[in-house]
Short mmCIF file of C-alpha atoms in Angstrom, two decimals:
data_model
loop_
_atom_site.label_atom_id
_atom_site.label_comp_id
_atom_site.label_asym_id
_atom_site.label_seq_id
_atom_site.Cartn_x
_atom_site.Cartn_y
_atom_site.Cartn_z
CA UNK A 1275 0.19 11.42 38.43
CA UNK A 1276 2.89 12.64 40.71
CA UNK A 1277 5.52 9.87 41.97
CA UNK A 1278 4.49 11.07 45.71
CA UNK A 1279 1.09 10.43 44.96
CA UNK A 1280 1.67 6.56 44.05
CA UNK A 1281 3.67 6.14 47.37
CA UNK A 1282 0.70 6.81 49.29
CA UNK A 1283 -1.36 3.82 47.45
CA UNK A 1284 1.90 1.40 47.23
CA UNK A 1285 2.39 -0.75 50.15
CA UNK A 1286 5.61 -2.16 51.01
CA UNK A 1287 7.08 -5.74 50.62
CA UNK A 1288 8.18 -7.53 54.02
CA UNK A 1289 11.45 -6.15 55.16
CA UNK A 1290 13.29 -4.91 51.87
CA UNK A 1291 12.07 -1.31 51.37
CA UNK A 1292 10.17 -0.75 55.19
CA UNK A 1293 12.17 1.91 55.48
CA UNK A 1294 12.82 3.31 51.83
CA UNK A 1295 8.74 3.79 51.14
CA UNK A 1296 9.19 7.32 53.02
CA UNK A 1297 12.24 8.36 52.17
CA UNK A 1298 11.74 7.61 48.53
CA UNK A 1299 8.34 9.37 47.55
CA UNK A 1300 10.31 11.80 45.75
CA UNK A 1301 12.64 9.29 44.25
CA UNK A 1302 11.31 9.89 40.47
CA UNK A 1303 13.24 12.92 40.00
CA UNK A 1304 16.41 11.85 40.92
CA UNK A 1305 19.46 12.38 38.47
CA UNK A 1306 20.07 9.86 35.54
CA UNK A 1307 22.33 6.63 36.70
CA UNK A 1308 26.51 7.47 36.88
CA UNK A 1309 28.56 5.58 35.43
CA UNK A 1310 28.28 2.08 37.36
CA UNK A 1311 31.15 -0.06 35.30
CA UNK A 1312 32.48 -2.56 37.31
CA UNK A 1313 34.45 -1.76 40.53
CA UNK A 1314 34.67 -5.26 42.91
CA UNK A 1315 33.29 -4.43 46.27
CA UNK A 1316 31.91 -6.55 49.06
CA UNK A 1317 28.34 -7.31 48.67
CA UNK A 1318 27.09 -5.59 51.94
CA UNK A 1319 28.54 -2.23 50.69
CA UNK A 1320 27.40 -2.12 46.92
CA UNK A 1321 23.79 -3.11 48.01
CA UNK A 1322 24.03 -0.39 51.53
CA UNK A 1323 25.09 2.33 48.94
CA UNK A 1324 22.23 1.38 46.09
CA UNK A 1325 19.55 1.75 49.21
CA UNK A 1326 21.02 4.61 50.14
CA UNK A 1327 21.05 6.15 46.52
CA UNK A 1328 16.81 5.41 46.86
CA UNK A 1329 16.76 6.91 49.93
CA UNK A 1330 18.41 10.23 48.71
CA UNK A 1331 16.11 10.57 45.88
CA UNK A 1332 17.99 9.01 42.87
CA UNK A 1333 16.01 6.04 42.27
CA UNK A 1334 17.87 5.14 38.18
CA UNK A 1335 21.33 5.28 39.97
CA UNK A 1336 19.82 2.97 43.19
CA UNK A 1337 18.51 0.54 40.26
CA UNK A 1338 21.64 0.24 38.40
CA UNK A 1339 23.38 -0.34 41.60
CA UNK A 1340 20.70 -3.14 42.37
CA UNK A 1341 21.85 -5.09 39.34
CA UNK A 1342 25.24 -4.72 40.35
CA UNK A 1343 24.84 -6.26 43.44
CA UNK A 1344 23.53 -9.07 41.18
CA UNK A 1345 26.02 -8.92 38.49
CA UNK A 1346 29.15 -8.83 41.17
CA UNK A 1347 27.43 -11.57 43.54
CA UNK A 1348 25.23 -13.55 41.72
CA UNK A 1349 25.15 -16.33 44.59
CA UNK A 1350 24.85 -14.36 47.34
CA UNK A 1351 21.11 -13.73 49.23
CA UNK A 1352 22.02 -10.33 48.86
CA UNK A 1353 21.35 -11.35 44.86
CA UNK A 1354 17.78 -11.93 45.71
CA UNK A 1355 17.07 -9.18 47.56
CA UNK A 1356 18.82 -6.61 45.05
CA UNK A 1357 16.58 -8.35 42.24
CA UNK A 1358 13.56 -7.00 43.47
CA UNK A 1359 14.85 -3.80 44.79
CA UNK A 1360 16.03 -3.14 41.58
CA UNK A 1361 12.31 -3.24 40.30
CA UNK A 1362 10.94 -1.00 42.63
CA UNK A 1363 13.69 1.27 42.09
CA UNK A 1364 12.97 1.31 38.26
CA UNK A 1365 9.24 1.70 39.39
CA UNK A 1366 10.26 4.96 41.02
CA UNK A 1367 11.84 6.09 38.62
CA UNK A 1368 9.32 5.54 36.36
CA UNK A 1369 11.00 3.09 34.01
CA UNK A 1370 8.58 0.93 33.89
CA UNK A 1371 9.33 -1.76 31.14
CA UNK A 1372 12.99 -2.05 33.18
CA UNK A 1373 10.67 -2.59 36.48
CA UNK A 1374 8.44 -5.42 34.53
CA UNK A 1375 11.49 -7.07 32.89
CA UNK A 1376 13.38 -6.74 36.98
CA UNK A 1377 10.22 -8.44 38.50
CA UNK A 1378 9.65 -11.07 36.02
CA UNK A 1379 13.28 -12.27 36.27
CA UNK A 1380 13.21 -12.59 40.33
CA UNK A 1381 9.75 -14.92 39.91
CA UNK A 1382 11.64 -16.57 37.15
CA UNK A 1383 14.25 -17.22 39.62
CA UNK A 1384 12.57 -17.37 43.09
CA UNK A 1385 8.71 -18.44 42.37
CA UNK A 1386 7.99 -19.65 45.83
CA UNK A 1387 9.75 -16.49 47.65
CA UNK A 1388 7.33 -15.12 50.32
CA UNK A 1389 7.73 -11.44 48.19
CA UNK A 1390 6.65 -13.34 45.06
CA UNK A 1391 3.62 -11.08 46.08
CA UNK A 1392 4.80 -8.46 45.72
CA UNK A 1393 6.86 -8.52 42.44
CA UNK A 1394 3.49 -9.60 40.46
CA UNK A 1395 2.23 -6.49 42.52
CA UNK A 1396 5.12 -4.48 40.96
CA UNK A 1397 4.40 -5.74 37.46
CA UNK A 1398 0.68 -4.79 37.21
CA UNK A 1399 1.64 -1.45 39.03
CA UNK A 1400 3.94 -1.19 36.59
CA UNK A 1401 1.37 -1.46 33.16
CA UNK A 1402 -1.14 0.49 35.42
CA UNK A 1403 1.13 3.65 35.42
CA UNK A 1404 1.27 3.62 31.93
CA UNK A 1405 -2.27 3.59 31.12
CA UNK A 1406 -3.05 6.72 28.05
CA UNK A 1407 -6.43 8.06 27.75
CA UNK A 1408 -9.02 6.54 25.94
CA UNK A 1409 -8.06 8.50 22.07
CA UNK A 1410 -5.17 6.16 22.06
CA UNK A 1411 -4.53 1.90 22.19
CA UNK A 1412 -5.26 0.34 24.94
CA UNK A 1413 -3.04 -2.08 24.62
CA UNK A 1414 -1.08 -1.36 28.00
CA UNK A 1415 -4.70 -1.02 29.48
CA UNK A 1416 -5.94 -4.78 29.09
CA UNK A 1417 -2.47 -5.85 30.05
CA UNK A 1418 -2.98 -4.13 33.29
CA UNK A 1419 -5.93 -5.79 33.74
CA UNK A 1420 -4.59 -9.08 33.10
CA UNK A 1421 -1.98 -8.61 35.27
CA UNK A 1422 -4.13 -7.00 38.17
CA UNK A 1423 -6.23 -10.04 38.02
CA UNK A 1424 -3.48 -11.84 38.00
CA UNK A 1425 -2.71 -10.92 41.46
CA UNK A 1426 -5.63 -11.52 43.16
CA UNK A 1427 -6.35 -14.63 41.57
CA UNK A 1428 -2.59 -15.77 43.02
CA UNK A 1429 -3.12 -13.86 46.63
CA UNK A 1430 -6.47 -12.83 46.97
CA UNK A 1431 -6.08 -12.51 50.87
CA UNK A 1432 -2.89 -9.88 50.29
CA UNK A 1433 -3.09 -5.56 50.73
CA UNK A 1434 -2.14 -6.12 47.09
CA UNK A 1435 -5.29 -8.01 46.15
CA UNK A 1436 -6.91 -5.15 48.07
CA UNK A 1437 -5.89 -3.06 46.07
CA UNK A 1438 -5.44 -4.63 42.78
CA UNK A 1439 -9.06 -4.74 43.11
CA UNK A 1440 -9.85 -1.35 43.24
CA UNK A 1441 -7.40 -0.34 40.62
CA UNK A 1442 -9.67 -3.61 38.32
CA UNK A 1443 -12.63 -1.57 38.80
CA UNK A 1444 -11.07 1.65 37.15
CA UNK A 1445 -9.05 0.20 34.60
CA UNK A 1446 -12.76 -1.61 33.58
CA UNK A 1447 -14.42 1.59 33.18
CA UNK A 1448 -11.45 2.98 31.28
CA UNK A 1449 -11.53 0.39 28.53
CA UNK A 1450 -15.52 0.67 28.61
CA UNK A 1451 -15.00 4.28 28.10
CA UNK A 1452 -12.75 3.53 25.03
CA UNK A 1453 -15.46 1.09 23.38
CA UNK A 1454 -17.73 3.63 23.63
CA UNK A 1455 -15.78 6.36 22.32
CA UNK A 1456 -15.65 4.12 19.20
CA UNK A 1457 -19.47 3.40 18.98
CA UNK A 1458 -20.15 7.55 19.03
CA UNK A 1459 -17.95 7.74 16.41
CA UNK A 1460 -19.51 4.62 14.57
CA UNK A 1461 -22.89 6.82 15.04
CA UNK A 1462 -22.09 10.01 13.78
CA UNK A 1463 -20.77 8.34 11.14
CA UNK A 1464 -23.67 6.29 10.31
CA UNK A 1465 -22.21 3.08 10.87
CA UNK A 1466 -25.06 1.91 13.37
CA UNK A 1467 -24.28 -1.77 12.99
CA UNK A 1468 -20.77 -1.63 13.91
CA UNK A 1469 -21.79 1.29 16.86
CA UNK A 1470 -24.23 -1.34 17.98
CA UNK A 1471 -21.38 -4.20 18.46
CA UNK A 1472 -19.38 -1.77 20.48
CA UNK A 1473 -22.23 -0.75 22.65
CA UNK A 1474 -23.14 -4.26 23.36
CA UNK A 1475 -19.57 -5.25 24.33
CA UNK A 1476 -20.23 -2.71 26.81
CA UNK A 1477 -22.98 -4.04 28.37
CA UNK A 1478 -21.87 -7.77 27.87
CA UNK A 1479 -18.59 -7.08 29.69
CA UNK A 1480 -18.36 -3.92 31.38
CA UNK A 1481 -22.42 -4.32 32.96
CA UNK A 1482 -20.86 -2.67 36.32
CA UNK A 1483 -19.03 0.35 34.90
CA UNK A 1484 -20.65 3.97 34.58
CA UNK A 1485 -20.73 3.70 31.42
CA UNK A 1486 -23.68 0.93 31.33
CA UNK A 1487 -26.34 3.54 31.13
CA UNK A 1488 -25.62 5.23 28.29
CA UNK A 1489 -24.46 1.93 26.50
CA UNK A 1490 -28.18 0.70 26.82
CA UNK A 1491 -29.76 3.98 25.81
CA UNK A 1492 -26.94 4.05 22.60
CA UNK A 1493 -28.74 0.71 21.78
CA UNK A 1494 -31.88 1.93 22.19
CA UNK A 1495 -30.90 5.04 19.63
CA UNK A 1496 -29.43 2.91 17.04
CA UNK A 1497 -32.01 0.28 17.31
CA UNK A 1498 -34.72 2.88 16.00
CA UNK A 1499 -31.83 4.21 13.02
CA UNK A 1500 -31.49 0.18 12.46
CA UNK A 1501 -35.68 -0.14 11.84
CA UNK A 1502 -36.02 -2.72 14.80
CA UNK A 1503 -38.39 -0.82 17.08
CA UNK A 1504 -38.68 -3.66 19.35
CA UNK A 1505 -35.41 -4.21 20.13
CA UNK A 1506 -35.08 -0.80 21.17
CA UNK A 1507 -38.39 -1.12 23.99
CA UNK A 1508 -36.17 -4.38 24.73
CA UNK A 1509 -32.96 -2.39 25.59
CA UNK A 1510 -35.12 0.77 27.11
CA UNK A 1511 -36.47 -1.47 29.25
CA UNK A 1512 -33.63 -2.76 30.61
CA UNK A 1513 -32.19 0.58 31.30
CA UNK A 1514 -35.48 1.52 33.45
CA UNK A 1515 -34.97 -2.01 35.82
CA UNK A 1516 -31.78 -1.34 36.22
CA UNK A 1517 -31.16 2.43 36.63
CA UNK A 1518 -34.83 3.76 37.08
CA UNK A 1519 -34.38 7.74 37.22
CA UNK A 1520 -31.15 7.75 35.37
CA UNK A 1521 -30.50 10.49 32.86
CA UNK A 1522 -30.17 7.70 30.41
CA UNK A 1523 -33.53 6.02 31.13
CA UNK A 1524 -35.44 9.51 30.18
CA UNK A 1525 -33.66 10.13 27.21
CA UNK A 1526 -34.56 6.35 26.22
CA UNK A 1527 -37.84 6.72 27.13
CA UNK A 1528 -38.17 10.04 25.57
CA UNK A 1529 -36.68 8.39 22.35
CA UNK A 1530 -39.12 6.02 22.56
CA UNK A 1531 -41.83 8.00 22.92
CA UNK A 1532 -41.21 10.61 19.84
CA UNK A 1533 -41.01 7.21 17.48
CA UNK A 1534 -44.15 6.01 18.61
CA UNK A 1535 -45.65 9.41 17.91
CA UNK A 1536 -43.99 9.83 14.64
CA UNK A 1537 -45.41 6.49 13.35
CA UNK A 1538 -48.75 7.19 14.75
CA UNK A 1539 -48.77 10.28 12.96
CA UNK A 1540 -47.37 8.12 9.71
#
């Protein structure tokens, strides 16, 4: 996922970046941070020259110069303001534990701050981006769900619950994808109780995801391998009332069909 790519789904917070969301889409590529040891300067200079190091493109060096603004003027409202520019910088840059850690530390600080918004919106962007495909833990995954939640349960009226929304919606079929990548395997392995479980999680907790059809014809299948015919007309069934002409629902019914046969013909 290219860094210009997440600029055009990442709105801005209030004043602080209005004007660095364009000229920072490219930001992620920028050089690895200078050396930033401690030279005093006046608060309105250190924090002009870390926007200005976003705005050119070199979004670790902007960051680093973001905490100094902190470190040099930690009672300043310039302080506040650097906090959470500092996040979005490390977001950029794609240093995204930094961007979590930068976040959590301004709502530790400023809780009731009207861009509280967005720094929650920063954190679950920031698990979100780091999301692996299904072969691997998915850990990070049900962290960016909590924390997607987590926004619009706080701000449900914000762009970023607007979006956090839509973002829920993949992330769910993602982790429904993983539980059924582990019931196939369960299957071919001949481990049809334990496929079962993970097919069922499915369509306890991921009912809306793509995935639901072939969950309920997967319980069908290892319903029959299990010897519980009924159970599998049970879960056929559902699969025809809720996704009547689905590829799923013919195979099922197909399935279905051959057993009865075969134990007619028994």
């Amino acid at each position: 996922m290219t860094t210009t790519s997440r600029f055009r789904r990442l709105p801005a917070f209030g004043t602080l970046v209005a004007a660095t969301v364009l000229t920072a889409a490219c930001a992620g590529t920028g050089n690895a941070p200078k050396d930033t040891a401690y030279v005093a300067r006046d608060v309105e200079t250190l924090y002009a020259e870390a926007k200005e190091r976003l705005d050119r493109g070199n979004a670790p060096l902007a960051a680093a110069l973001f905490d100094e603004v902190e470190r040099q003027h930690p009672y300043s409202p310039w302080a506040r303001r650097a906090q959470l520019m500092s996040s979005f910088s490390y977001y950029v840059a794609r240093d995204y534990n930094k961007s979590i850690q930068a976040a959590q530390r301004f709502l530790s600080i400023h809780p009731g701050n009207k861009d509280a918004p967005y720094a929650y919106y920063l954190i679950a962007l920031s698990y979100y981006e780091q999301i692996s495909d299904v072969q691997r833990d998915q850990k990070i995954t049900e962290q960016a769900l909590l924390a997607l939640r987590e926004v619009v349960r706080r701000f449900p009226q914000t762009e970023y619950a607007a979006d956090a929304r839509l973002k829920i919606d993949l992330v769910q079929d993602h982790l429904a994808g993983k539980e059924m990548e582990i019931g196939r395997y369960y299957q071919r392995s001949g481990k049809w109780i334990a496929a079962q479980i993970r097919f069922q999680n499915v369509v306890d907790d991921y009912q809306t995801t793509s995935h639901a059809p072939e969950a309920l014809y997967r319980l069908t299948e290892s319903s029959l391998a299990l010897g519980i015919p009924q159970e599998a007309v049970k879960y056929a069934a559902v699969l025809g009332a809720n996704y009547p002409g689905n590829e799923w629902y013919e195979k099922a019914y197909e399935l279905i069909e051959d057993h009865a046969a075969g134990v007619s013909a028994s």
